[in-house]
Amino acid sequence: MSALSTTVVSASGISKADLAQLKRAKFLLENPSLAARTSALLGSPVERGLSMLPARFQKSIHQASEAAMMKALDVAIGSLNETAIKPSKNRLHKFAAAASGAVGGAFGIAALAFELPVSTTIMLRSIADIAKSEGENIQYIDTKLACLTVFALGGRSSKDDATESGYFAVRAAMAGAVTEATKYLAEKGFTKAGAPALVRLVSLISARFGIVVSEKAALQAVPIIGAASGALINTLFIEHFQNMARGHFVVRRLEKIYGAEPVRLAYQQL
């Protein structure tokens, strides 16, 4: 353990074991984007794919992302429930996502509007399983929305700077919308999907989620990738958000033990 880490433990009261988990969480949350990882693995720059996307598809991607988030919100509030945690579940979710990716890849980005809600729902259930494994109660509205906001953590825009793209910065930017949505759902339940509080939250999440979706669509637009690697792209897609979820819920678990501010400060100093 470095001198810095020892100081953090001494100053914050965070144990060495938990600090190691926080360090791992930070690695996951601040890791290279999906674009960088897929480009490195597949040897095909995402920029090439983006240049091949017609301008009209950017609007389609935005609409598909918002529709996928509304579907995810519906699933999060309506049908996520308490089930036994099985270690193999994440592998099963990856397999299901790969299957939907293979179908989507076969038909190219034109199939995005149909494939994305399916893969997003699969990812949400995987995220919920990770949340439960970190001690969260998935029946709580707060936890359900925390699962949903994981989709906002994985998108890094080229326009982001350090103050906008960091994990805690994104959480802070989402905090007001999450609070409003939580209050609305607690008072009125999920009766009006078009409620302003829910629409605002979905809009904020889908804006960042759409960045990753654009990268995914760009990869599928490259002819040498296409259907052959559609399954692989979706496997990386879900793995990306599983990593975000693992890091996010580790941080939340430690915040419940030590408090939000000590965890944030330790995270920044690691």
mmCIF file of C-alpha atoms in Angstrom:
data_model
loop_
_atom_site.group_PDB
_atom_site.id
_atom_site.type_symbol
_atom_site.label_atom_id
_atom_site.label_comp_id
_atom_site.label_asym_id
_atom_site.label_seq_id
_atom_site.Cartn_x
_atom_site.Cartn_y
_atom_site.Cartn_z
ATOM 1 C CA MET A 1 0.000 0.000 0.000
ATOM 2 C CA SER A 2 1.376 3.408 -0.927
ATOM 3 C CA ALA A 3 1.968 6.208 1.557
ATOM 4 C CA LEU A 4 -0.907 8.092 -0.054
ATOM 5 C CA SER A 5 -3.298 5.192 0.500
ATOM 6 C CA THR A 6 -2.162 4.852 4.132
ATOM 7 C CA THR A 7 -2.866 8.560 4.657
ATOM 8 C CA VAL A 8 -6.327 8.194 3.139
ATOM 9 C CA VAL A 9 -7.141 5.289 5.449
ATOM 10 C CA SER A 10 -5.907 7.219 8.476
ATOM 11 C CA ALA A 11 -7.752 10.408 7.573
ATOM 12 C CA SER A 12 -11.059 8.908 6.459
ATOM 13 C CA GLY A 13 -11.324 5.774 8.577
ATOM 14 C CA ILE A 14 -11.771 3.604 5.477
ATOM 15 C CA SER A 15 -10.227 0.188 5.995
ATOM 16 C CA LYS A 16 -7.452 -1.027 3.724
ATOM 17 C CA ALA A 17 -9.693 -3.784 2.349
ATOM 18 C CA ASP A 18 -12.473 -1.337 1.486
ATOM 19 C CA LEU A 19 -9.995 1.144 0.080
ATOM 20 C CA ALA A 20 -8.739 -1.590 -2.247
ATOM 21 C CA GLN A 21 -12.329 -2.159 -3.393
ATOM 22 C CA LEU A 22 -12.757 1.564 -3.934
ATOM 23 C CA LYS A 23 -9.585 1.604 -6.008
ATOM 24 C CA ARG A 24 -10.935 -1.216 -8.160
ATOM 25 C CA ALA A 25 -14.267 0.625 -8.499
ATOM 26 C CA LYS A 26 -12.472 3.750 -9.679
ATOM 27 C CA PHE A 27 -10.536 1.733 -12.245
ATOM 28 C CA LEU A 28 -13.804 0.376 -13.646
ATOM 29 C CA LEU A 29 -15.589 3.729 -13.634
ATOM 30 C CA GLU A 30 -12.757 5.737 -15.166
ATOM 31 C CA ASN A 31 -11.639 3.044 -17.617
ATOM 32 C CA PRO A 32 -11.351 3.762 -21.360
ATOM 33 C CA SER A 33 -14.617 4.119 -23.207
ATOM 34 C CA LEU A 34 -16.391 1.419 -25.175
ATOM 35 C CA ALA A 35 -15.041 3.038 -28.339
ATOM 36 C CA ALA A 36 -11.428 2.672 -27.242
ATOM 37 C CA ARG A 37 -11.883 -0.905 -26.066
ATOM 38 C CA THR A 38 -13.678 -2.131 -29.180
ATOM 39 C CA SER A 39 -11.295 -0.343 -31.520
ATOM 40 C CA ALA A 40 -8.331 -1.948 -29.779
ATOM 41 C CA LEU A 41 -9.888 -5.399 -29.921
ATOM 42 C CA LEU A 42 -11.435 -5.320 -33.394
ATOM 43 C CA GLY A 43 -8.767 -3.188 -35.033
ATOM 44 C CA SER A 44 -11.321 -0.889 -36.614
ATOM 45 C CA PRO A 45 -11.404 2.764 -35.531
ATOM 46 C CA VAL A 46 -14.837 3.918 -34.412
ATOM 47 C CA GLU A 47 -14.167 7.190 -36.215
ATOM 48 C CA ARG A 48 -14.275 5.301 -39.499
ATOM 49 C CA GLY A 49 -17.686 3.931 -38.649
ATOM 50 C CA LEU A 50 -18.960 7.321 -37.514
ATOM 51 C CA SER A 51 -17.932 8.827 -40.832
ATOM 52 C CA MET A 52 -20.018 6.175 -42.575
ATOM 53 C CA LEU A 53 -23.190 6.968 -40.643
ATOM 54 C CA PRO A 54 -25.586 9.203 -42.594
ATOM 55 C CA ALA A 55 -26.529 12.370 -40.714
ATOM 56 C CA ARG A 56 -30.116 11.205 -40.412
ATOM 57 C CA PHE A 57 -28.996 8.242 -38.321
ATOM 58 C CA GLN A 58 -27.811 10.551 -35.555
ATOM 59 C CA LYS A 59 -31.435 11.530 -35.032
ATOM 60 C CA SER A 60 -32.444 7.881 -35.210
ATOM 61 C CA ILE A 61 -29.841 6.979 -32.600
ATOM 62 C CA HIS A 62 -31.137 9.714 -30.300
ATOM 63 C CA GLN A 63 -34.713 8.524 -30.703
ATOM 64 C CA ALA A 64 -33.726 4.883 -30.217
ATOM 65 C CA SER A 65 -31.777 5.763 -27.082
ATOM 66 C CA GLU A 66 -34.704 7.645 -25.562
ATOM 67 C CA ALA A 67 -37.119 4.843 -26.445
ATOM 68 C CA ALA A 68 -34.762 2.282 -24.904
ATOM 69 C CA MET A 69 -34.518 4.351 -21.709
ATOM 70 C CA MET A 70 -38.305 4.679 -21.455
ATOM 71 C CA LYS A 71 -38.580 0.912 -21.849
ATOM 72 C CA ALA A 72 -35.868 0.461 -19.215
ATOM 73 C CA LEU A 73 -37.719 2.820 -16.848
ATOM 74 C CA ASP A 74 -40.883 0.790 -17.348
ATOM 75 C CA VAL A 75 -39.016 -2.435 -16.569
ATOM 76 C CA ALA A 76 -37.158 -0.900 -13.617
ATOM 77 C CA ILE A 77 -40.322 0.305 -11.922
ATOM 78 C CA GLY A 78 -42.646 -2.465 -13.018
ATOM 79 C CA SER A 79 -40.891 -5.804 -13.109
ATOM 80 C CA LEU A 80 -37.480 -5.797 -11.437
ATOM 81 C CA ASN A 81 -37.968 -7.991 -8.392
ATOM 82 C CA GLU A 82 -36.198 -9.937 -5.705
ATOM 83 C CA THR A 83 -34.687 -13.130 -7.101
ATOM 84 C CA ALA A 84 -31.887 -15.335 -5.918
ATOM 85 C CA ILE A 85 -28.453 -14.098 -6.908
ATOM 86 C CA LYS A 86 -26.616 -16.609 -9.057
ATOM 87 C CA PRO A 87 -22.979 -16.088 -10.104
ATOM 88 C CA SER A 88 -23.745 -17.389 -13.584
ATOM 89 C CA LYS A 89 -26.375 -14.747 -14.263
ATOM 90 C CA ASN A 90 -24.016 -12.195 -15.744
ATOM 91 C CA ARG A 91 -22.762 -14.824 -18.192
ATOM 92 C CA LEU A 92 -26.352 -15.618 -19.156
ATOM 93 C CA HIS A 93 -27.055 -11.925 -19.662
ATOM 94 C CA LYS A 94 -23.964 -11.633 -21.871
ATOM 95 C CA PHE A 95 -25.143 -14.607 -23.921
ATOM 96 C CA ALA A 96 -28.602 -13.064 -24.376
ATOM 97 C CA ALA A 97 -27.079 -9.717 -25.333
ATOM 98 C CA ALA A 98 -24.766 -11.440 -27.789
ATOM 99 C CA ALA A 99 -27.740 -13.169 -29.412
ATOM 100 C CA SER A 100 -29.623 -9.888 -29.833
ATOM 101 C CA GLY A 101 -26.435 -8.311 -31.192
ATOM 102 C CA ALA A 102 -26.043 -11.046 -33.772
ATOM 103 C CA VAL A 103 -29.566 -10.381 -35.020
ATOM 104 C CA GLY A 104 -29.004 -6.627 -35.002
ATOM 105 C CA GLY A 105 -25.673 -7.002 -36.759
ATOM 106 C CA ALA A 106 -27.241 -9.067 -39.506
ATOM 107 C CA PHE A 107 -29.576 -6.223 -40.402
ATOM 108 C CA GLY A 108 -27.165 -3.390 -39.643
ATOM 109 C CA ILE A 109 -27.955 -0.106 -37.935
ATOM 110 C CA ALA A 110 -31.423 -0.115 -39.483
ATOM 111 C CA ALA A 111 -32.365 -2.692 -36.831
ATOM 112 C CA LEU A 112 -31.195 -0.491 -33.959
ATOM 113 C CA ALA A 113 -34.691 0.701 -33.016
ATOM 114 C CA PHE A 114 -35.791 -2.905 -32.536
ATOM 115 C CA GLU A 115 -32.622 -4.390 -31.073
ATOM 116 C CA LEU A 116 -31.673 -1.622 -28.636
ATOM 117 C CA PRO A 117 -34.699 -1.881 -26.288
ATOM 118 C CA VAL A 118 -34.104 -5.638 -26.056
ATOM 119 C CA SER A 119 -30.397 -5.392 -25.277
ATOM 120 C CA THR A 120 -31.012 -2.481 -22.869
ATOM 121 C CA THR A 121 -33.574 -4.496 -20.909
ATOM 122 C CA ILE A 122 -31.143 -7.410 -20.705
ATOM 123 C CA MET A 123 -28.435 -5.055 -19.462
ATOM 124 C CA LEU A 124 -30.767 -3.517 -16.869
ATOM 125 C CA ARG A 125 -31.531 -6.914 -15.372
ATOM 126 C CA SER A 126 -27.816 -7.653 -15.210
ATOM 127 C CA ILE A 127 -27.225 -4.286 -13.530
ATOM 128 C CA ALA A 128 -29.947 -5.113 -10.982
ATOM 129 C CA ASP A 129 -28.252 -8.423 -10.183
ATOM 130 C CA ILE A 130 -24.976 -6.602 -9.584
ATOM 131 C CA ALA A 131 -26.783 -4.097 -7.343
ATOM 132 C CA LYS A 132 -28.224 -6.946 -5.264
ATOM 133 C CA SER A 133 -24.832 -8.594 -4.993
ATOM 134 C CA GLU A 134 -23.565 -5.358 -3.407
ATOM 135 C CA GLY A 135 -26.334 -5.385 -0.806
ATOM 136 C CA GLU A 136 -28.924 -3.160 -2.502
ATOM 137 C CA ASN A 137 -32.648 -3.834 -2.103
ATOM 138 C CA ILE A 138 -34.033 -3.786 -5.622
ATOM 139 C CA GLN A 139 -37.553 -3.126 -4.323
ATOM 140 C CA TYR A 140 -36.581 0.388 -3.258
ATOM 141 C CA ILE A 141 -37.299 3.170 -5.738
ATOM 142 C CA ASP A 142 -33.903 4.689 -4.996
ATOM 143 C CA THR A 143 -32.171 1.450 -6.017
ATOM 144 C CA LYS A 144 -34.268 1.050 -9.158
ATOM 145 C CA LEU A 145 -33.311 4.548 -10.316
ATOM 146 C CA ALA A 146 -29.682 3.943 -9.324
ATOM 147 C CA CYS A 147 -29.739 0.944 -11.678
ATOM 148 C CA LEU A 148 -31.171 3.093 -14.436
ATOM 149 C CA THR A 149 -28.606 5.871 -14.018
ATOM 150 C CA VAL A 150 -25.779 3.394 -14.643
ATOM 151 C CA PHE A 151 -26.531 3.964 -18.339
ATOM 152 C CA ALA A 152 -25.455 7.598 -17.908
ATOM 153 C CA LEU A 153 -22.074 6.614 -16.470
ATOM 154 C CA GLY A 154 -20.653 4.885 -19.502
ATOM 155 C CA GLY A 155 -20.756 7.651 -22.098
ATOM 156 C CA ARG A 156 -17.873 10.056 -22.564
ATOM 157 C CA SER A 157 -18.269 12.797 -25.118
ATOM 158 C CA SER A 158 -15.288 14.336 -26.878
ATOM 159 C CA LYS A 159 -16.737 17.645 -25.667
ATOM 160 C CA ASP A 160 -16.486 16.597 -22.016
ATOM 161 C CA ASP A 161 -13.710 18.027 -19.921
ATOM 162 C CA ALA A 162 -12.425 16.684 -16.623
ATOM 163 C CA THR A 163 -15.037 18.592 -14.637
ATOM 164 C CA GLU A 164 -17.937 17.186 -16.668
ATOM 165 C CA SER A 165 -17.004 13.575 -17.271
ATOM 166 C CA GLY A 166 -15.786 12.296 -13.896
ATOM 167 C CA TYR A 167 -17.917 9.752 -12.066
ATOM 168 C CA PHE A 168 -18.925 12.030 -9.195
ATOM 169 C CA ALA A 169 -19.479 14.950 -11.569
ATOM 170 C CA VAL A 170 -21.981 12.894 -13.580
ATOM 171 C CA ARG A 171 -23.727 11.782 -10.398
ATOM 172 C CA ALA A 172 -23.951 15.386 -9.230
ATOM 173 C CA ALA A 173 -25.396 16.468 -12.578
ATOM 174 C CA MET A 174 -28.035 13.720 -12.311
ATOM 175 C CA ALA A 175 -28.858 14.261 -8.625
ATOM 176 C CA GLY A 176 -31.629 16.806 -9.030
ATOM 177 C CA ALA A 177 -33.469 14.801 -11.686
ATOM 178 C CA VAL A 178 -33.111 11.588 -9.664
ATOM 179 C CA THR A 179 -34.517 13.295 -6.554
ATOM 180 C CA GLU A 180 -37.481 14.681 -8.487
ATOM 181 C CA ALA A 181 -38.208 11.315 -10.100
ATOM 182 C CA THR A 182 -37.923 9.483 -6.776
ATOM 183 C CA LYS A 183 -40.336 11.908 -5.133
ATOM 184 C CA TYR A 184 -42.800 11.643 -8.013
ATOM 185 C CA LEU A 185 -42.756 7.842 -8.009
ATOM 186 C CA ALA A 186 -43.096 7.682 -4.210
ATOM 187 C CA GLU A 187 -46.128 9.978 -4.248
ATOM 188 C CA LYS A 188 -47.924 8.949 -7.433
ATOM 189 C CA GLY A 189 -46.387 5.685 -8.576
ATOM 190 C CA PHE A 190 -45.611 4.803 -12.153
ATOM 191 C CA THR A 191 -48.918 5.990 -13.569
ATOM 192 C CA LYS A 192 -47.822 8.530 -16.179
ATOM 193 C CA ALA A 193 -44.707 7.746 -18.201
ATOM 194 C CA GLY A 194 -44.911 11.271 -19.607
ATOM 195 C CA ALA A 195 -44.611 12.970 -16.214
ATOM 196 C CA PRO A 196 -42.099 15.865 -16.434
ATOM 197 C CA ALA A 197 -39.931 14.487 -13.604
ATOM 198 C CA LEU A 198 -39.540 11.137 -15.376
ATOM 199 C CA VAL A 199 -39.105 12.676 -18.816
ATOM 200 C CA ARG A 200 -36.304 14.907 -17.529
ATOM 201 C CA LEU A 201 -34.481 11.966 -15.952
ATOM 202 C CA VAL A 202 -34.834 9.813 -19.061
ATOM 203 C CA SER A 203 -33.626 12.697 -21.236
ATOM 204 C CA LEU A 204 -30.491 13.221 -19.137
ATOM 205 C CA ILE A 205 -29.653 9.518 -19.113
ATOM 206 C CA SER A 206 -30.362 8.918 -22.786
ATOM 207 C CA ALA A 207 -28.163 11.862 -23.804
ATOM 208 C CA ARG A 208 -25.089 10.135 -22.359
ATOM 209 C CA PHE A 209 -26.274 6.613 -23.194
ATOM 210 C CA GLY A 210 -26.661 7.738 -26.795
ATOM 211 C CA ILE A 211 -22.915 8.436 -26.987
ATOM 212 C CA VAL A 212 -22.158 4.756 -26.408
ATOM 213 C CA VAL A 213 -25.004 3.702 -28.710
ATOM 214 C CA SER A 214 -23.464 5.852 -31.464
ATOM 215 C CA GLU A 215 -20.147 4.050 -30.979
ATOM 216 C CA LYS A 216 -21.939 0.704 -31.150
ATOM 217 C CA ALA A 217 -23.814 1.711 -34.322
ATOM 218 C CA ALA A 218 -20.608 3.008 -35.883
ATOM 219 C CA LEU A 219 -18.874 -0.319 -35.354
ATOM 220 C CA GLN A 220 -21.796 -2.177 -36.896
ATOM 221 C CA ALA A 221 -21.674 0.170 -39.875
ATOM 222 C CA VAL A 222 -18.139 -0.954 -40.790
ATOM 223 C CA PRO A 223 -18.559 -3.681 -43.457
ATOM 224 C CA ILE A 224 -15.768 -5.915 -42.157
ATOM 225 C CA ILE A 225 -17.478 -6.068 -38.758
ATOM 226 C CA GLY A 226 -21.211 -6.192 -39.494
ATOM 227 C CA ALA A 227 -23.123 -9.342 -38.626
ATOM 228 C CA ALA A 228 -20.023 -11.442 -38.010
ATOM 229 C CA SER A 229 -19.096 -9.402 -34.977
ATOM 230 C CA GLY A 230 -22.535 -8.152 -33.978
ATOM 231 C CA ALA A 231 -22.579 -10.633 -31.110
ATOM 232 C CA LEU A 232 -19.096 -9.593 -29.991
ATOM 233 C CA ILE A 233 -20.004 -5.906 -30.084
ATOM 234 C CA ASN A 234 -23.058 -6.493 -27.911
ATOM 235 C CA THR A 235 -21.027 -8.649 -25.527
ATOM 236 C CA LEU A 236 -18.594 -5.757 -25.098
ATOM 237 C CA PHE A 237 -21.564 -3.374 -24.883
ATOM 238 C CA ILE A 238 -23.122 -5.197 -21.921
ATOM 239 C CA GLU A 239 -19.745 -5.862 -20.295
ATOM 240 C CA HIS A 240 -19.050 -2.130 -20.431
ATOM 241 C CA PHE A 241 -22.187 -1.329 -18.420
ATOM 242 C CA GLN A 242 -21.664 -4.283 -16.084
ATOM 243 C CA ASN A 243 -18.308 -2.714 -15.203
ATOM 244 C CA MET A 244 -19.985 0.651 -14.654
ATOM 245 C CA ALA A 245 -22.585 -1.022 -12.432
ATOM 246 C CA ARG A 246 -20.010 -2.908 -10.368
ATOM 247 C CA GLY A 247 -18.010 0.245 -9.726
ATOM 248 C CA HIS A 248 -21.117 2.327 -9.005
ATOM 249 C CA PHE A 249 -22.633 -0.044 -6.480
ATOM 250 C CA VAL A 250 -19.333 -0.658 -4.723
ATOM 251 C CA VAL A 251 -19.097 3.117 -4.210
ATOM 252 C CA ARG A 252 -22.707 3.260 -2.967
ATOM 253 C CA ARG A 253 -22.087 0.394 -0.538
ATOM 254 C CA LEU A 254 -19.029 2.115 0.897
ATOM 255 C CA GLU A 255 -20.918 5.403 1.155
ATOM 256 C CA LYS A 256 -23.485 3.691 3.365
ATOM 257 C CA ILE A 257 -20.681 2.500 5.647
ATOM 258 C CA TYR A 258 -18.404 5.541 5.800
ATOM 259 C CA GLY A 259 -20.505 8.419 4.496
ATOM 260 C CA ALA A 260 -20.595 10.044 1.074
ATOM 261 C CA GLU A 261 -17.981 12.740 1.615
ATOM 262 C CA PRO A 262 -15.158 10.535 3.017
ATOM 263 C CA VAL A 263 -15.656 8.080 0.138
ATOM 264 C CA ARG A 264 -15.628 10.867 -2.447
ATOM 265 C CA LEU A 265 -12.444 12.351 -1.031
ATOM 266 C CA ALA A 266 -10.723 8.958 -0.862
ATOM 267 C CA TYR A 267 -11.818 8.214 -4.443
ATOM 268 C CA GLN A 268 -10.335 11.482 -5.687
ATOM 269 C CA GLN A 269 -7.024 10.895 -3.882
ATOM 270 C CA LEU A 270 -6.505 7.344 -5.131
#
